[in-house]
Short mmCIF file of C-alpha atoms in Angstrom, two decimals:
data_model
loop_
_atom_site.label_atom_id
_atom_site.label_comp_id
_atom_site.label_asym_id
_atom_site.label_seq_id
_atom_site.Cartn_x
_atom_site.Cartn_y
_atom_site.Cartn_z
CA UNK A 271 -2.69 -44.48 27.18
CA UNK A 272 -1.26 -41.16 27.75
CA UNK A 273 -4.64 -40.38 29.43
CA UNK A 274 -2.55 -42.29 32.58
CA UNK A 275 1.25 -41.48 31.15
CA UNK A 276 0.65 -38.20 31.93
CA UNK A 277 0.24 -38.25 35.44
CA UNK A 278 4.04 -37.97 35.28
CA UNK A 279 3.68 -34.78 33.88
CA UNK A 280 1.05 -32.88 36.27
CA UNK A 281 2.67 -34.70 39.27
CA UNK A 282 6.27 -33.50 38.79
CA UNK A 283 5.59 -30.19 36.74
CA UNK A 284 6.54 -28.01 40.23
CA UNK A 285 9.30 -29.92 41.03
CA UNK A 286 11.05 -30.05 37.34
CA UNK A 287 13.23 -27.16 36.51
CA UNK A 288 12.33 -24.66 33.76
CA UNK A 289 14.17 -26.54 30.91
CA UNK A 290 13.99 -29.90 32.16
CA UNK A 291 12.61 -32.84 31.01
CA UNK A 292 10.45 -35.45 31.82
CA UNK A 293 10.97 -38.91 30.51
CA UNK A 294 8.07 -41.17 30.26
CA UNK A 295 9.12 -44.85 30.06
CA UNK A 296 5.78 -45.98 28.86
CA UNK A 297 6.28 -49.71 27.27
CA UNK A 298 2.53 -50.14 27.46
CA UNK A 299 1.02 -47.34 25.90
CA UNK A 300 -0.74 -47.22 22.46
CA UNK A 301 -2.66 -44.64 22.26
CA UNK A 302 -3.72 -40.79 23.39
CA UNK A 303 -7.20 -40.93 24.85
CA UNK A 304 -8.80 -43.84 27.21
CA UNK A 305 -11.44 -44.28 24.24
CA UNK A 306 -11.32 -43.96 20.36
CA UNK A 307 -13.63 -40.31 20.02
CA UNK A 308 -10.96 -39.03 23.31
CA UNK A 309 -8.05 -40.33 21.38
CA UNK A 310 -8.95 -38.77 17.87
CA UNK A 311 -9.39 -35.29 19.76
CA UNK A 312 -6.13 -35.59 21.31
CA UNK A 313 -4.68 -36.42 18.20
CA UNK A 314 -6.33 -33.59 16.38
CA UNK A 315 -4.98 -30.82 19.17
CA UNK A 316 -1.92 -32.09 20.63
CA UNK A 317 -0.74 -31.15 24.13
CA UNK A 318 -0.56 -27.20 23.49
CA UNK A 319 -0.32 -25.36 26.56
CA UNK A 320 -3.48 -24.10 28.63
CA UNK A 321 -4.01 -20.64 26.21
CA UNK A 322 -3.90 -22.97 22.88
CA UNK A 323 -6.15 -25.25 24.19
CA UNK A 324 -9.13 -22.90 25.85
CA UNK A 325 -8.64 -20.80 22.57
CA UNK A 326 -9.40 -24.38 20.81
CA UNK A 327 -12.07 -25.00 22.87
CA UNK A 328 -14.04 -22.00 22.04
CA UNK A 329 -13.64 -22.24 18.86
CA UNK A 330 -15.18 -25.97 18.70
CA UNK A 331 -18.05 -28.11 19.66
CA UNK A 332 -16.74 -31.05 19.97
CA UNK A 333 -14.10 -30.02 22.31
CA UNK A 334 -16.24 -28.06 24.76
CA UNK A 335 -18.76 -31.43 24.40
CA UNK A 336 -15.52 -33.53 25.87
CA UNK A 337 -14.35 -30.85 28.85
CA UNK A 338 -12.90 -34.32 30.18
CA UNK A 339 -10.13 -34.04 27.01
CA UNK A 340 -9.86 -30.09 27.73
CA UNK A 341 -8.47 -31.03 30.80
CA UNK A 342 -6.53 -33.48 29.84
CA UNK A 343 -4.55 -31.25 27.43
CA UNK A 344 -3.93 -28.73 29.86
CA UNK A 345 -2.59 -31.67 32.72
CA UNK A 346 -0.25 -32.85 29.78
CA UNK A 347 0.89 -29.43 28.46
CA UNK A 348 4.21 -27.75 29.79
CA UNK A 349 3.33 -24.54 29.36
CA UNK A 350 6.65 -24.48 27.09
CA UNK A 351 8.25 -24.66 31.20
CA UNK A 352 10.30 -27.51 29.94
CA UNK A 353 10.25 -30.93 27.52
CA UNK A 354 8.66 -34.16 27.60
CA UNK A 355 10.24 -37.08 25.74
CA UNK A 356 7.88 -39.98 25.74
CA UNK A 357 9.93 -43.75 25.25
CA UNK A 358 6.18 -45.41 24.21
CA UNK A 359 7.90 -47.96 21.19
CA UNK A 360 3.54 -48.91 20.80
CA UNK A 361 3.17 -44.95 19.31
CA UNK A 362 5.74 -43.84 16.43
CA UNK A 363 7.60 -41.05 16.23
CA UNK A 364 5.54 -39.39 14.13
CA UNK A 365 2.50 -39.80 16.64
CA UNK A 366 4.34 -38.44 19.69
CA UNK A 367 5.61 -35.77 17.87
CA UNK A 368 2.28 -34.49 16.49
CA UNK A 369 1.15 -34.32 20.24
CA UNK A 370 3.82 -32.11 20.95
CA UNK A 371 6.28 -34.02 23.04
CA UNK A 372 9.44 -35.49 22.38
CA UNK A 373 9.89 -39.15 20.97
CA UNK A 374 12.54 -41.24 22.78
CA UNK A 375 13.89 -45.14 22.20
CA UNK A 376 12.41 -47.11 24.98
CA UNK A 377 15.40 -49.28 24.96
CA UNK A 378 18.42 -46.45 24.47
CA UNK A 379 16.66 -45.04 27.68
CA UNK A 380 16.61 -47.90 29.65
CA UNK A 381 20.69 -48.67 28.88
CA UNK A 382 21.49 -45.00 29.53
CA UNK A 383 19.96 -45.53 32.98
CA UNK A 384 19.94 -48.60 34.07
CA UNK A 385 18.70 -49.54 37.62
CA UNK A 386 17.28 -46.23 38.61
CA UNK A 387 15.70 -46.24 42.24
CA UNK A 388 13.41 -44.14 43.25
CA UNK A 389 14.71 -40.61 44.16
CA UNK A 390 18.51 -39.22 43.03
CA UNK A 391 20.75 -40.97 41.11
CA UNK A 392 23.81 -40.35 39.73
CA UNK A 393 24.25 -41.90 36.57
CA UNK A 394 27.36 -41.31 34.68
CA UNK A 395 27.73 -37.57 36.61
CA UNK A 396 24.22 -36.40 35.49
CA UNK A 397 21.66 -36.22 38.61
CA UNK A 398 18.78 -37.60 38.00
CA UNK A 399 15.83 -37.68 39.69
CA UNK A 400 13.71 -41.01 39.13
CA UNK A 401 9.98 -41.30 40.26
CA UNK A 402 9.09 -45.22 39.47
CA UNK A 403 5.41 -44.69 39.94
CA UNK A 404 3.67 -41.24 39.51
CA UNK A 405 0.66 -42.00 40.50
CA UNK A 406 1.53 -42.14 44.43
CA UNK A 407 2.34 -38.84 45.07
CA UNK A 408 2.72 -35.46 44.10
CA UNK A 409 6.10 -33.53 43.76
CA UNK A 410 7.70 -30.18 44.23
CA UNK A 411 10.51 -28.16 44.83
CA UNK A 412 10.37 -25.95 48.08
CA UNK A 413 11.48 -22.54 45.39
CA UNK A 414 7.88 -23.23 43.98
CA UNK A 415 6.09 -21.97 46.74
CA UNK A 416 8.27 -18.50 47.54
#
């Protein structure tokens, strides 16, 4: 689910440039939320920035009964700081998109960079900066903290 996907996104947010991107190579995932009422209210919001979402919250029950989702839209939100393309071929385009990210082709991704390793690559003259697991570590670029 995105509920893990995401870790991508909280992890790296201070290292990715404003107007950068995140790709999530998520072959596995099928769904928002780690259970069908936390998917449903993910589905119904979408990942919205922090403002949208405590605004939202207010403004219903059944979001400020689920603070665990609350938070989980604000860890997946940019802040409109830069774009997320998810490449999740279980979730259509139309589902992706009604969250608020991007929808990328899990395969057109994986032949545009093939054999990433962990850290910079230069693929085809674009620098990229590939993080195989998210999950192990948090990231940021030294500018973030002047």
């Amino acid at each position: 689910s995105t509920w893990l996907g995401n870790k991508a996104i909280y992890r790296l947010r201070m290292a990715v440039a404003d107007g950068g991107e995140v790709l999530i190579l998520a072959p596995g995932v099928s769904r928002f939320g780690e259970d069908d009422a936390c998917d449903e209210l993910i589905r119904k919001t979408g990942y919205c920035g922090t403002d949208r979402v405590m605004e939202m919250m207010r403004e219903s029950d059944e979001l400020r009964e689920n603070l665990s989702v609350v938070a989980h839209l604000i860890h997946g939100s940019t802040e409109g700081r830069f774009q997320v393309t998810y490449c999740a071929p279980k979730l259509t385009r139309a589902e992706v998109e009604a969250a608020n990210y991007n929808y990328g082709d899990l395969d057109e991704v994986l032949a545009k960079y093939p054999n990433l390793v962990d850290g910079w690559n230069d693929v085809g003259g674009e620098e990229v900066f590939y993080v195989s697991n998210p999950a192990l570590g948090l990231w940021a670029h030294p500018s973030r903290f002047e």
